[in-house]
Amino acid sequence: GEDVEQSLFLSVREGDSSVINCTYTDSSSTYLYWYKQEPGAGLQLLTYIFSNMDMKQDQRLTVLLNKKDKHLSLRIADTQTGDSAIYFCAESSGSARQLTFGSGTQLTVLP
Amino acid sequence: KAGVTQTPRYLIKTRGQQVTLSCSPISGHRSVSWYQQTPGQGLQFLFEYFSETQRNKGNFPGRFSGRQFSNSRSEMNVSTLELGDSALYLCATSPSGHGARFTEAFFGQGTRLTVV
């Protein structure tokens, strides 16, 4: 079945760039997503990329997709303390109305 | 535009009881999906509804059920609650639905269910 993997923790200094990585196994993945979850809250959609794209940029966020290696990354430029949260990678195979999530990466931004 | 609204935000129930959770989608969104989030299993898909019909189902026992109304609002029900059902239950709504391209899913704040 589908599987999405992420590293569990990442710490960066305020002002540095953060890079959160994700790998997936489903070759039929159509859309790949990044969600952010703050304590006690639901999931906030940050961005998503269609599988025929290599890169997508949205303000401080850059998503890179290596379809050959099934590797997705999220780069946050100029990371701020407000970016501290859990970041989830998710995939959808397009025809299924469901997302498969990774375990989430806890990003801690140090002052 | 109002976001996805889930009620109640918090619930405490006793083992063996049943519970009903509600999800009101963003206006115009017709697809509603439900997820269970626990520390041990992470985020797991429960089921998805579109046009009052369940379209997809995850790997959960029959104690977990749902329905969708004509105004796209959805409810999920868990019967005979077990301690392991304690979790954050999230719903997500999408402007797309069955047969259409699925692009974005917007989540509510969730319902925190504690079973004691």
CSV table of C-alpha atoms in Angstrom, one decimal, chain A residues 31 33 35 37 40-43 45 48 50 88 92 94-99 101-102, chain B residues 9 33 35 37 43 45 48 56 88 97-105 107-109:
chain,number,residue,atom,x,y,z
A,31,TYR,CA,-0.9,15.6,-5.9
A,33,TYR,CA,0.7,18.3,-0.1
A,35,TYR,CA,0.1,20.8,5.9
A,37,GLN,CA,-0.4,21.8,12.5
A,40,GLY,CA,-4.4,22.1,19.6
A,41,ALA,CA,-5.3,23.0,16.1
A,42,GLY,CA,-6.4,21.4,12.9
A,43,LEU,CA,-4.4,21.1,9.7
A,45,LEU,CA,-3.0,23.6,3.9
A,48,TYR,CA,0.6,21.5,-2.9
A,50,PHE,CA,1.0,18.4,-9.1
A,88,PHE,CA,2.8,16.9,7.4
A,92,SER,CA,-3.3,11.7,-3.1
A,94,GLY,CA,-6.1,11.6,-7.7
A,95,SER,CA,-8.9,9.2,-8.2
A,96,ALA,CA,-9.2,8.5,-4.5
A,97,ARG,CA,-10.8,11.2,-2.2
A,98,GLN,CA,-8.4,10.5,0.5
A,99,LEU,CA,-5.0,11.6,1.7
A,101,PHE,CA,-0.1,11.3,5.5
A,102,GLY,CA,3.4,11.0,6.8
B,9,ARG,CA,-14.6,20.8,20.0
B,33,SER,CA,-13.6,13.3,4.5
B,35,TYR,CA,-9.6,11.4,9.7
B,37,GLN,CA,-5.3,11.4,14.5
B,43,LEU,CA,-3.5,10.6,10.7
B,45,PHE,CA,-8.4,8.1,6.7
B,48,GLU,CA,-15.3,10.2,2.5
B,56,ASN,CA,-14.3,5.6,0.0
B,88,LEU,CA,-8.6,14.0,17.5
B,97,GLY,CA,-16.0,15.3,-5.5
B,98,HIS,CA,-16.6,12.0,-7.1
B,99,GLY,CA,-15.4,11.8,-10.7
B,100,ALA,CA,-13.9,15.3,-10.5
B,101,ARG,CA,-10.3,16.3,-10.0
B,102,PHE,CA,-9.4,16.3,-6.3
B,103,THR,CA,-7.1,19.3,-5.6
B,104,GLU,CA,-7.4,20.8,-2.2
B,105,ALA,CA,-8.7,19.7,1.2
B,107,PHE,CA,-9.5,20.9,7.5
B,108,GLY,CA,-11.5,21.9,10.5
B,109,GLN,CA,-10.1,22.4,14.0
